[in-house]
PDB file of C-alpha atoms in Angstrom:
ATOM      1  CA  MET A   1     -95.326   5.980 -62.182  1.00 43.00           C
ATOM      2  CA  SER A   2     -92.424   5.910 -59.877  1.00 38.00           C
ATOM      3  CA  SER A   3     -91.320   2.649 -58.444  1.00 41.00           C
ATOM      4  CA  ASP A   4     -90.231   4.378 -55.096  1.00 39.00           C
ATOM      5  CA  PRO A   5     -92.226   3.424 -52.015  1.00 38.00           C
ATOM      6  CA  VAL A   6     -94.769   6.016 -50.840  1.00 36.00           C
ATOM      7  CA  ASP A   7     -94.841   5.184 -47.106  1.00 39.00           C
ATOM      8  CA  GLY A   8     -91.389   6.619 -45.951  1.00 41.00           C
ATOM      9  CA  PRO A   9     -88.164   8.365 -47.050  1.00 41.00           C
ATOM     10  CA  PRO A  10     -85.785   6.365 -49.148  1.00 41.00           C
ATOM     11  CA  PRO A  11     -83.076   4.742 -46.988  1.00 42.00           C
ATOM     12  CA  HIS A  12     -80.200   6.222 -49.029  1.00 42.00           C
ATOM     13  CA  ARG A  13     -81.336   9.828 -48.266  1.00 41.00           C
ATOM     14  CA  ALA A  14     -81.143   9.257 -44.523  1.00 42.00           C
ATOM     15  CA  ARG A  15     -77.584   8.018 -44.846  1.00 42.00           C
ATOM     16  CA  ARG A  16     -76.490  11.210 -46.722  1.00 43.00           C
ATOM     17  CA  ALA A  17     -77.854  13.532 -43.992  1.00 44.00           C
ATOM     18  CA  ALA A  18     -75.826  11.931 -41.188  1.00 44.00           C
ATOM     19  CA  PRO A  19     -72.319  13.084 -42.353  1.00 42.00           C
ATOM     20  CA  ALA A  20     -73.491  16.718 -42.500  1.00 45.00           C
ATOM     21  CA  ARG A  21     -74.428  16.598 -38.814  1.00 45.00           C
ATOM     22  CA  ARG A  22     -71.098  14.982 -37.832  1.00 47.00           C
ATOM     23  CA  SER A  23     -68.989  17.729 -39.609  1.00 48.00           C
ATOM     24  CA  ARG A  24     -69.962  20.466 -37.130  1.00 49.00           C
ATOM     25  CA  PRO A  25     -67.766  19.329 -34.217  1.00 48.00           C
ATOM     26  CA  ILE A  26     -64.886  18.783 -36.662  1.00 45.00           C
ATOM     27  CA  MET A  27     -65.156  22.381 -37.920  1.00 48.00           C
ATOM     28  CA  VAL A  28     -65.228  23.701 -34.348  1.00 43.00           C
ATOM     29  CA  ALA A  29     -62.106  21.710 -33.506  1.00 47.00           C
ATOM     30  CA  VAL A  30     -60.295  23.100 -36.547  1.00 42.00           C
ATOM     31  CA  ALA A  31     -61.247  26.662 -35.597  1.00 49.00           C
ATOM     32  CA  ILE A  32     -59.948  26.187 -32.044  1.00 47.00           C
ATOM     33  CA  ALA A  33     -56.648  24.839 -33.372  1.00 50.00           C
ATOM     34  CA  VAL A  34     -56.240  27.836 -35.683  1.00 43.00           C
ATOM     35  CA  LEU A  35     -56.940  30.292 -32.855  1.00 43.00           C
ATOM     36  CA  ALA A  36     -54.412  28.548 -30.618  1.00 46.00           C
ATOM     37  CA  ALA A  37     -51.745  28.775 -33.292  1.00 46.00           C
ATOM     38  CA  VAL A  38     -52.411  32.483 -33.788  1.00 42.00           C
ATOM     39  CA  ALA A  39     -52.267  33.139 -30.035  1.00 44.00           C
ATOM     40  CA  GLY A  40     -48.962  31.278 -29.798  1.00 45.00           C
ATOM     41  CA  ALA A  41     -47.142  33.647 -32.158  1.00 40.00           C
ATOM     42  CA  ILE A  42     -48.756  36.996 -32.863  1.00 37.00           C
ATOM     43  CA  ALA A  43     -47.013  38.857 -35.675  1.00 39.00           C
ATOM     44  CA  PHE A  44     -46.814  42.585 -36.061  1.00 36.00           C
ATOM     45  CA  LEU A  45     -45.511  44.842 -38.804  1.00 36.00           C
ATOM     46  CA  VAL A  46     -42.077  46.466 -38.344  1.00 37.00           C
ATOM     47  CA  PRO A  47     -40.285  49.060 -40.505  1.00 40.00           C
ATOM     48  CA  GLY A  48     -39.423  47.629 -43.903  1.00 42.00           C
ATOM     49  CA  GLY A  49     -42.594  45.599 -44.151  1.00 41.00           C
ATOM     50  CA  SER A  50     -41.287  42.444 -42.435  1.00 40.00           C
ATOM     51  CA  THR A  51     -42.861  40.767 -39.457  1.00 39.00           C
ATOM     52  CA  ARG A  52     -41.486  39.136 -36.371  1.00 39.00           C
ATOM     53  CA  PRO A  53     -43.258  36.880 -33.878  1.00 40.00           C
ATOM     54  CA  VAL A  54     -44.093  38.258 -30.462  1.00 37.00           C
ATOM     55  CA  PRO A  55     -44.249  35.561 -27.782  1.00 39.00           C
ATOM     56  CA  VAL A  56     -47.245  35.682 -25.492  1.00 36.00           C
ATOM     57  CA  ALA A  57     -45.932  36.491 -22.020  1.00 39.00           C
ATOM     58  CA  ALA A  58     -46.838  34.291 -19.118  1.00 38.00           C
ATOM     59  CA  PRO A  59     -48.997  35.950 -16.440  1.00 36.00           C
ATOM     60  CA  SER A  60     -46.998  37.703 -13.731  1.00 37.00           C
ATOM     61  CA  SER A  61     -47.977  39.214 -10.405  1.00 35.00           C
ATOM     62  CA  SER A  62     -46.080  42.390 -11.365  1.00 33.00           C
ATOM     63  CA  ALA A  63     -47.117  42.524 -15.029  1.00 35.00           C
ATOM     64  CA  SER A  64     -49.665  45.265 -14.384  1.00 35.00           C
ATOM     65  CA  ARG A  65     -47.196  47.478 -12.482  1.00 36.00           C
ATOM     66  CA  PRO A  66     -44.958  49.918 -14.400  1.00 40.00           C
ATOM     67  CA  CYS A  67     -41.211  49.567 -14.022  1.00 41.00           C
ATOM     68  CA  THR A  68     -40.185  52.356 -11.638  1.00 46.00           C
ATOM     69  CA  GLN A  69     -36.446  51.659 -11.905  1.00 50.00           C
ATOM     70  CA  ALA A  70     -35.965  52.472 -15.576  1.00 56.00           C
ATOM     71  CA  GLY A  71     -33.736  55.305 -16.748  1.00 70.00           C
ATOM     72  CA  ARG A  72     -30.231  56.484 -16.007  1.00 83.00           C
ATOM     73  CA  ALA A  73     -29.000  56.242 -12.442  1.00 94.00           C
ATOM     74  CA  THR A  74     -28.420  59.417 -10.411  1.00 97.00           C
ATOM     75  CA  VAL A  75     -24.850  59.192  -9.112  1.00 98.00           C
ATOM     76  CA  VAL A  76     -23.533  61.121  -6.114  1.00 99.00           C
ATOM     77  CA  PHE A  77     -19.791  61.249  -5.432  1.00 99.00           C
ATOM     78  CA  LEU A  78     -18.954  61.824  -1.759  1.00 99.00           C
ATOM     79  CA  ASP A  79     -15.397  62.847  -0.919  1.00 99.00           C
ATOM     80  CA  PRO A  80     -14.538  62.529   2.785  1.00 99.00           C
ATOM     81  CA  GLY A  81     -11.366  64.591   2.756  1.00 98.00           C
ATOM     82  CA  HIS A  82      -7.829  63.446   3.541  1.00 97.00           C
ATOM     83  CA  GLY A  83      -7.167  59.844   4.621  1.00 97.00           C
ATOM     84  CA  ALA A  84      -3.494  59.495   3.645  1.00 96.00           C
ATOM     85  CA  ASP A  85      -0.199  61.333   3.983  1.00 96.00           C
ATOM     86  CA  LEU A  86       1.401  61.484   0.533  1.00 97.00           C
ATOM     87  CA  PRO A  87       4.031  63.714  -1.091  1.00 97.00           C
ATOM     88  CA  ALA A  88       3.087  65.790  -4.114  1.00 97.00           C
ATOM     89  CA  THR A  89       3.254  63.996  -7.458  1.00 98.00           C
ATOM     90  CA  ARG A  90       2.460  65.149 -10.982  1.00 98.00           C
ATOM     91  CA  ALA A  91      -1.019  64.306 -12.338  1.00 98.00           C
ATOM     92  CA  THR A  92      -0.906  62.259 -15.526  1.00 98.00           C
ATOM     93  CA  SER A  93      -4.504  62.840 -16.662  1.00 97.00           C
ATOM     94  CA  GLY A  94      -7.675  64.793 -15.952  1.00 97.00           C
ATOM     95  CA  GLY A  95      -8.198  68.529 -15.738  1.00 98.00           C
ATOM     96  CA  SER A  96      -5.157  68.913 -13.479  1.00 99.00           C
ATOM     97  CA  GLN A  97      -2.816  67.022 -15.812  1.00 98.00           C
ATOM     98  CA  GLY A  98       0.784  68.048 -15.216  1.00 99.00           C
ATOM     99  CA  ILE A  99      -0.006  69.718 -11.873  1.00 99.00           C
ATOM    100  CA  TYR A 100       1.530  68.553  -8.597  1.00 99.00           C
ATOM    101  CA  SER A 101      -0.616  67.517  -5.642  1.00 97.00           C
ATOM    102  CA  GLY A 102      -0.422  65.090  -2.745  1.00 97.00           C
ATOM    103  CA  GLU A 103      -2.643  64.401   0.280  1.00 97.00           C
ATOM    104  CA  ASN A 104      -2.384  64.787   4.039  1.00 92.00           C
ATOM    105  CA  THR A 105      -3.996  63.314   7.129  1.00 90.00           C
ATOM    106  CA  SER A 106      -5.051  66.666   8.691  1.00 91.00           C
ATOM    107  CA  GLN A 107      -5.644  67.300  12.401  1.00 89.00           C
ATOM    108  CA  GLY A 108      -8.505  67.351  14.892  1.00 92.00           C
ATOM    109  CA  ASN A 109      -9.766  63.870  13.972  1.00 96.00           C
ATOM    110  CA  GLU A 110     -10.948  65.290  10.646  1.00 96.00           C
ATOM    111  CA  PRO A 111     -10.247  62.213   8.460  1.00 98.00           C
ATOM    112  CA  ALA A 112     -12.192  59.880  10.756  1.00 98.00           C
ATOM    113  CA  ASP A 113     -15.020  62.356  11.352  1.00 98.00           C
ATOM    114  CA  VAL A 114     -15.673  63.126   7.707  1.00 98.00           C
ATOM    115  CA  PHE A 115     -15.481  59.446   6.756  1.00 99.00           C
ATOM    116  CA  ALA A 116     -18.156  58.655   9.354  1.00 99.00           C
ATOM    117  CA  VAL A 117     -20.277  61.528   8.034  1.00 99.00           C
ATOM    118  CA  ALA A 118     -19.875  60.232   4.481  1.00 99.00           C
ATOM    119  CA  LEU A 119     -20.958  56.710   5.450  1.00 99.00           C
ATOM    120  CA  ASP A 120     -24.057  58.063   7.205  1.00 99.00           C
ATOM    121  CA  ALA A 121     -24.974  60.285   4.248  1.00 99.00           C
ATOM    122  CA  LYS A 122     -24.303  57.434   1.814  1.00 99.00           C
ATOM    123  CA  ALA A 123     -26.728  55.120   3.610  1.00 99.00           C
ATOM    124  CA  GLN A 124     -29.469  57.761   3.653  1.00 98.00           C
ATOM    125  CA  LEU A 125     -28.995  58.672  -0.006  1.00 99.00           C
ATOM    126  CA  GLU A 126     -29.020  55.043  -1.101  1.00 98.00           C
ATOM    127  CA  ARG A 127     -32.298  54.492   0.732  1.00 98.00           C
ATOM    128  CA  ALA A 128     -33.665  57.400  -1.304  1.00 98.00           C
ATOM    129  CA  GLY A 129     -32.583  55.678  -4.529  1.00 97.00           C
ATOM    130  CA  TYR A 130     -29.322  57.467  -5.374  1.00 98.00           C
ATOM    131  CA  VAL A 131     -26.190  55.595  -6.400  1.00 98.00           C
ATOM    132  CA  VAL A 132     -23.344  56.749  -4.139  1.00 99.00           C
ATOM    133  CA  VAL A 133     -19.612  56.410  -4.802  1.00 99.00           C
ATOM    134  CA  LEU A 134     -17.003  57.311  -2.165  1.00 99.00           C
ATOM    135  CA  SER A 135     -13.597  58.788  -2.911  1.00 99.00           C
ATOM    136  CA  ARG A 136     -12.033  56.386  -0.415  1.00 98.00           C
ATOM    137  CA  ASP A 137     -13.182  53.078   1.013  1.00 98.00           C
ATOM    138  CA  GLY A 138     -11.783  53.288   4.513  1.00 98.00           C
ATOM    139  CA  ASP A 139      -9.997  55.377   7.110  1.00 98.00           C
ATOM    140  CA  PRO A 140      -7.151  55.639   6.516  1.00 97.00           C
ATOM    141  CA  ASP A 141      -7.495  55.348   2.755  1.00 98.00           C
ATOM    142  CA  PRO A 142      -6.442  51.782   1.838  1.00 98.00           C
ATOM    143  CA  ALA A 143      -5.654  52.881  -1.736  1.00 98.00           C
ATOM    144  CA  ARG A 144      -3.506  55.826  -0.575  1.00 98.00           C
ATOM    145  CA  GLN A 145      -4.750  58.151  -3.326  1.00 98.00           C
ATOM    146  CA  THR A 146      -3.551  61.638  -4.140  1.00 97.00           C
ATOM    147  CA  LEU A 147      -6.081  64.406  -4.697  1.00 98.00           C
ATOM    148  CA  TRP A 148      -5.991  64.143  -8.475  1.00 97.00           C
ATOM    149  CA  GLN A 149      -6.554  60.372  -8.289  1.00 98.00           C
ATOM    150  CA  LYS A 150      -9.678  60.984  -6.234  1.00 98.00           C
ATOM    151  CA  GLY A 151     -10.773  63.503  -8.833  1.00 98.00           C
ATOM    152  CA  LEU A 152     -10.410  60.905 -11.583  1.00 98.00           C
ATOM    153  CA  ARG A 153     -12.588  58.584  -9.526  1.00 98.00           C
ATOM    154  CA  ALA A 154     -15.331  61.224  -9.551  1.00 99.00           C
ATOM    155  CA  GLU A 155     -14.926  61.785 -13.290  1.00 98.00           C
ATOM    156  CA  THR A 156     -15.564  58.079 -13.967  1.00 97.00           C
ATOM    157  CA  ALA A 157     -18.004  57.295 -11.143  1.00 97.00           C
ATOM    158  CA  MET A 158     -20.955  56.572 -13.447  1.00 95.00           C
ATOM    159  CA  GLY A 159     -19.619  53.557 -15.322  1.00 93.00           C
ATOM    160  CA  GLY A 160     -16.854  55.652 -16.854  1.00 96.00           C
ATOM    161  CA  ALA A 161     -18.904  58.862 -16.990  1.00 97.00           C
ATOM    162  CA  PRO A 162     -18.872  61.770 -14.498  1.00 98.00           C
ATOM    163  CA  ALA A 163     -20.993  61.762 -11.351  1.00 99.00           C
ATOM    164  CA  ASP A 164     -24.013  64.077 -11.272  1.00 99.00           C
ATOM    165  CA  ILE A 165     -22.593  65.921  -8.276  1.00 99.00           C
ATOM    166  CA  GLY A 166     -19.407  65.864  -6.232  1.00 99.00           C
ATOM    167  CA  VAL A 167     -19.583  66.670  -2.514  1.00 99.00           C
ATOM    168  CA  SER A 168     -16.326  67.193  -0.651  1.00 99.00           C
ATOM    169  CA  ILE A 169     -16.624  66.912   3.147  1.00 98.00           C
ATOM    170  CA  HIS A 170     -14.208  68.648   5.530  1.00 97.00           C
ATOM    171  CA  THR A 171     -14.017  70.170   9.020  1.00 95.00           C
ATOM    172  CA  ASP A 172     -11.949  72.947  10.542  1.00 92.00           C
ATOM    173  CA  LEU A 173     -11.478  74.679  13.887  1.00 86.00           C
ATOM    174  CA  PRO A 174     -14.403  76.962  14.800  1.00 79.00           C
ATOM    175  CA  ASP A 175     -12.254  80.080  15.027  1.00 71.00           C
ATOM    176  CA  THR A 176     -10.546  79.719  11.642  1.00 72.00           C
ATOM    177  CA  VAL A 177     -11.525  81.361   8.383  1.00 60.00           C
ATOM    178  CA  GLY A 178     -12.075  77.967   6.741  1.00 70.00           C
ATOM    179  CA  ALA A 179     -14.800  76.839   9.126  1.00 80.00           C
ATOM    180  CA  GLY A 180     -18.369  77.202   7.921  1.00 88.00           C
ATOM    181  CA  GLN A 181     -17.637  77.687   4.241  1.00 94.00           C
ATOM    182  CA  ILE A 182     -18.838  76.267   0.929  1.00 97.00           C
ATOM    183  CA  TYR A 183     -16.670  76.494  -2.190  1.00 98.00           C
ATOM    184  CA  TYR A 184     -17.975  76.096  -5.726  1.00 99.00           C
ATOM    185  CA  ASP A 185     -16.357  75.764  -9.166  1.00 99.00           C
ATOM    186  CA  GLN A 186     -15.233  78.958 -10.853  1.00 96.00           C
ATOM    187  CA  LEU A 187     -14.306  79.534 -14.468  1.00 98.00           C
ATOM    188  CA  GLY A 188     -10.654  80.447 -14.685  1.00 98.00           C
ATOM    189  CA  GLY A 189      -9.803  78.866 -11.340  1.00 99.00           C
ATOM    190  CA  PHE A 190      -6.185  77.693 -11.506  1.00 99.00           C
ATOM    191  CA  ARG A 191      -3.282  75.849  -9.929  1.00 99.00           C
ATOM    192  CA  THR A 192       0.362  76.580 -10.793  1.00 99.00           C
ATOM    193  CA  ASN A 193       3.313  74.317 -10.036  1.00 99.00           C
ATOM    194  CA  THR A 194       5.857  75.855  -7.690  1.00 98.00           C
ATOM    195  CA  SER A 195       8.635  73.913  -9.447  1.00 98.00           C
ATOM    196  CA  ASP A 196       8.154  74.687 -13.149  1.00 98.00           C
ATOM    197  CA  GLY A 197       5.346  77.267 -13.346  1.00 98.00           C
ATOM    198  CA  LEU A 198       2.979  75.013 -15.326  1.00 99.00           C
ATOM    199  CA  THR A 199      -0.639  76.175 -14.923  1.00 99.00           C
ATOM    200  CA  ALA A 200      -3.963  74.369 -15.377  1.00 99.00           C
ATOM    201  CA  ARG A 201      -7.317  76.180 -15.362  1.00 99.00           C
ATOM    202  CA  PHE A 202     -10.946  75.283 -14.805  1.00 99.00           C
ATOM    203  CA  THR A 203     -12.817  75.787 -18.101  1.00 99.00           C
ATOM    204  CA  ASP A 204     -16.126  73.867 -17.925  1.00 99.00           C
ATOM    205  CA  GLU A 205     -18.933  76.453 -18.091  1.00 99.00           C
ATOM    206  CA  ARG A 206     -21.755  73.980 -17.459  1.00 99.00           C
ATOM    207  CA  SER A 207     -20.174  72.567 -14.309  1.00 99.00           C
ATOM    208  CA  ALA A 208     -19.377  76.044 -13.012  1.00 99.00           C
ATOM    209  CA  ALA A 209     -23.001  77.163 -13.392  1.00 99.00           C
ATOM    210  CA  LEU A 210     -24.427  74.020 -11.790  1.00 99.00           C
ATOM    211  CA  SER A 211     -21.847  74.080  -9.011  1.00 99.00           C
ATOM    212  CA  ARG A 212     -22.944  77.548  -7.927  1.00 99.00           C
ATOM    213  CA  GLN A 213     -26.622  76.541  -8.027  1.00 99.00           C
ATOM    214  CA  TYR A 214     -25.959  73.428  -5.980  1.00 99.00           C
ATOM    215  CA  ALA A 215     -23.793  75.309  -3.473  1.00 99.00           C
ATOM    216  CA  GLN A 216     -26.731  77.625  -2.787  1.00 98.00           C
ATOM    217  CA  GLN A 217     -28.934  74.616  -2.047  1.00 98.00           C
ATOM    218  CA  PHE A 218     -26.346  73.239   0.381  1.00 98.00           C
ATOM    219  CA  LEU A 219     -26.046  76.636   2.023  1.00 97.00           C
ATOM    220  CA  THR A 220     -29.801  76.721   2.620  1.00 97.00           C
ATOM    221  CA  ALA A 221     -29.880  73.163   3.941  1.00 97.00           C
ATOM    222  CA  ARG A 222     -27.000  73.713   6.349  1.00 96.00           C
ATOM    223  CA  GLN A 223     -28.403  76.976   7.674  1.00 94.00           C
ATOM    224  CA  GLU A 224     -31.855  75.469   8.199  1.00 95.00           C
ATOM    225  CA  LEU A 225     -30.225  72.731  10.279  1.00 94.00           C
ATOM    226  CA  GLY A 226     -28.588  75.318  12.512  1.00 89.00           C
ATOM    227  CA  ALA A 227     -25.070  75.429  11.092  1.00 82.00           C
ATOM    228  CA  GLY A 228     -24.823  79.166  11.700  1.00 80.00           C
ATOM    229  CA  ALA A 229     -23.236  81.674   9.352  1.00 82.00           C
ATOM    230  CA  ILE A 230     -21.780  80.122   6.207  1.00 90.00           C
ATOM    231  CA  ALA A 231     -19.796  81.886   3.501  1.00 92.00           C
ATOM    232  CA  MET A 232     -20.195  80.727  -0.104  1.00 96.00           C
ATOM    233  CA  THR A 233     -17.162  81.494  -2.258  1.00 96.00           C
ATOM    234  CA  PRO A 234     -15.794  80.544  -5.705  1.00 97.00           C
ATOM    235  CA  GLY A 235     -12.816  78.324  -5.010  1.00 95.00           C
ATOM    236  CA  HIS A 236     -10.366  78.759  -2.141  1.00 94.00           C
ATOM    237  CA  ASP A 237      -6.907  80.216  -1.645  1.00 95.00           C
ATOM    238  CA  PHE A 238      -3.954  77.813  -1.658  1.00 96.00           C
ATOM    239  CA  PRO A 239      -0.790  79.911  -1.174  1.00 96.00           C
ATOM    240  CA  ALA A 240       2.612  78.791  -2.408  1.00 96.00           C
ATOM    241  CA  GLY A 241       3.937  78.800   1.148  1.00 94.00           C
ATOM    242  CA  ARG A 242       1.869  75.761   2.131  1.00 93.00           C
ATOM    243  CA  GLY A 243       4.203  73.422   0.261  1.00 93.00           C
ATOM    244  CA  LEU A 244       1.450  71.608  -1.639  1.00 96.00           C
ATOM    245  CA  GLY A 245       3.424  71.295  -4.865  1.00 98.00           C
ATOM    246  CA  SER A 246       1.160  73.842  -6.553  1.00 99.00           C
ATOM    247  CA  TRP A 247      -0.587  77.057  -5.578  1.00 99.00           C
ATOM    248  CA  GLY A 248      -3.741  78.792  -6.790  1.00 99.00           C
ATOM    249  CA  ASP A 249      -7.403  79.315  -6.022  1.00 98.00           C
ATOM    250  CA  ILE A 250      -9.213  76.003  -6.616  1.00 98.00           C
ATOM    251  CA  PRO A 251      -9.031  72.608  -4.866  1.00 98.00           C
ATOM    252  CA  ILE A 252      -7.210  69.976  -6.933  1.00 98.00           C
ATOM    253  CA  ILE A 253     -10.119  67.526  -6.815  1.00 99.00           C
ATOM    254  CA  MET A 254     -12.394  70.138  -8.411  1.00 99.00           C
ATOM    255  CA  LEU A 255      -9.805  71.102 -11.011  1.00 99.00           C
ATOM    256  CA  THR A 256      -9.261  67.443 -11.934  1.00 99.00           C
ATOM    257  CA  ALA A 257     -12.931  66.444 -12.310  1.00 99.00           C
ATOM    258  CA  GLN A 258     -14.148  69.446 -14.292  1.00 99.00           C
ATOM    259  CA  GLN A 259     -17.208  67.660 -15.686  1.00 99.00           C
ATOM    260  CA  VAL A 260     -18.529  67.141 -12.157  1.00 99.00           C
ATOM    261  CA  PRO A 261     -20.350  70.073 -10.480  1.00 99.00           C
ATOM    262  CA  TRP A 262     -18.718  70.338  -7.041  1.00 99.00           C
ATOM    263  CA  VAL A 263     -19.862  71.506  -3.623  1.00 99.00           C
ATOM    264  CA  TYR A 264     -16.877  71.675  -1.259  1.00 98.00           C
ATOM    265  CA  ASN A 265     -17.989  71.852   2.397  1.00 97.00           C
ATOM    266  CA  GLU A 266     -16.071  73.010   5.467  1.00 95.00           C
ATOM    267  CA  ALA A 267     -17.887  72.596   8.799  1.00 95.00           C
ATOM    268  CA  PRO A 268     -16.695  73.861  12.206  1.00 93.00           C
ATOM    269  CA  ARG A 269     -15.546  71.182  14.652  1.00 93.00           C
ATOM    270  CA  THR A 270     -17.346  70.836  17.944  1.00 92.00           C
ATOM    271  CA  SER A 271     -13.981  71.158  19.680  1.00 91.00           C
ATOM    272  CA  ALA A 272     -10.297  70.778  18.929  1.00 88.00           C
ATOM    273  CA  ASN A 273     -10.849  67.023  19.203  1.00 91.00           C
ATOM    274  CA  GLY A 274     -13.344  66.872  16.346  1.00 95.00           C
ATOM    275  CA  LEU A 275     -17.093  66.540  15.836  1.00 95.00           C
ATOM    276  CA  SER A 276     -19.521  65.330  18.474  1.00 96.00           C
ATOM    277  CA  PRO A 277     -21.901  62.481  17.506  1.00 97.00           C
ATOM    278  CA  ALA A 278     -24.728  65.010  17.256  1.00 97.00           C
ATOM    279  CA  ASP A 279     -22.724  67.278  14.951  1.00 95.00           C
ATOM    280  CA  ARG A 280     -21.737  64.315  12.802  1.00 98.00           C
ATOM    281  CA  ALA A 281     -25.400  63.386  12.357  1.00 98.00           C
ATOM    282  CA  ASN A 282     -26.345  66.993  11.632  1.00 97.00           C
ATOM    283  CA  TYR A 283     -23.591  67.312   9.018  1.00 97.00           C
ATOM    284  CA  ALA A 284     -24.727  64.105   7.293  1.00 98.00           C
ATOM    285  CA  SER A 285     -28.343  65.325   7.235  1.00 98.00           C
ATOM    286  CA  ALA A 286     -27.248  68.610   5.673  1.00 98.00           C
ATOM    287  CA  ILE A 287     -25.385  66.754   2.926  1.00 99.00           C
ATOM    288  CA  VAL A 288     -28.395  64.541   2.194  1.00 99.00           C
ATOM    289  CA  GLN A 289     -30.759  67.506   2.051  1.00 98.00           C
ATOM    290  CA  GLY A 290     -28.300  69.458  -0.078  1.00 99.00           C
ATOM    291  CA  VAL A 291     -28.127  66.635  -2.615  1.00 99.00           C
ATOM    292  CA  GLU A 292     -31.905  66.211  -2.690  1.00 98.00           C
ATOM    293  CA  ARG A 293     -32.447  69.944  -3.151  1.00 98.00           C
ATOM    294  CA  SER A 294     -29.824  70.070  -5.907  1.00 99.00           C
ATOM    295  CA  LEU A 295     -30.704  66.988  -7.948  1.00 98.00           C
ATOM    296  CA  GLY A 296     -34.345  66.431  -7.067  1.00 96.00           C
ATOM    297  CA  PRO A 297     -35.950  63.015  -6.560  1.00 93.00           C
ATOM    298  CA  VAL A 298     -34.397  59.970  -8.172  1.00 92.00           C
ATOM    299  CA  VAL A 299     -35.820  59.161 -11.623  1.00 79.00           C
ATOM    300  CA  GLY A 300     -34.265  55.729 -12.031  1.00 67.00           C
ATOM    301  CA  THR A 301     -31.461  53.379 -11.153  1.00 62.00           C
ATOM    302  CA  GLY A 302     -30.659  52.224 -14.659  1.00 58.00           C
ATOM    303  CA  THR A 303     -32.081  48.749 -14.069  1.00 55.00           C
ATOM    304  CA  CYS A 304     -35.483  47.127 -13.791  1.00 46.00           C
ATOM    305  CA  SER A 305     -36.059  43.935 -11.828  1.00 45.00           C
TER     306      SER A 305
END
């Protein structure tokens, strides 16, 4: 017969059951610690079979919104014509390398008018998301640049790369041939030095094709805003008799920046004294609409904040 008591469980059995009950909260605590460690550094597989930790981002009020500023910026180069009176000098780089060109102040308040138009258009385009670079930063031009120097500025406007479009802004007397015209790039367009006969030609097929397309969009925009009859022509005549240092059939700024599709605008002045405030505003609106029609809506600014 057993010597164990028959009226209750042995005391030593009760003591063994107690530790089993106490281990449950310990196991739960261990599990929580493991989960926290995993959440702190999630690893994922990368090419080559190695892993790298991915930090868990802190909650943000904008975390659920996509970044709408990603992508390459859309850069517009606005060239308010003239702004300095400079003798012709030889270009040392760019598509017009070796060709002579200078700059002049023009008449009829043109330098001041077109600079005001450019500032107005710049503000509107920047509100729409475009990045805008001007060929000159004041009137008169504080940098006193020649035409080929302005062209180089367009060729490097996008952090050293060419602008997406170049828009040259000019005015002329209402009764002259130049008023109400748009010039675009043409293959084979040239300038020849009057001193030594050196010639440079426009050779960029892509820019020439885009320039003509964009010029058509500007033509439509200007006509819809009541600009009247506008002629669209490849290049423009620069005769040797004008004393520009070179002659030919393409503006120097377009010849220099051949990777930039150009739209060269001439608008009629309100009077011999220049543009009225209303005509300035209308001209700026036409430039903005021409750019928007040519390039479409902005995709990105190149940054995300």
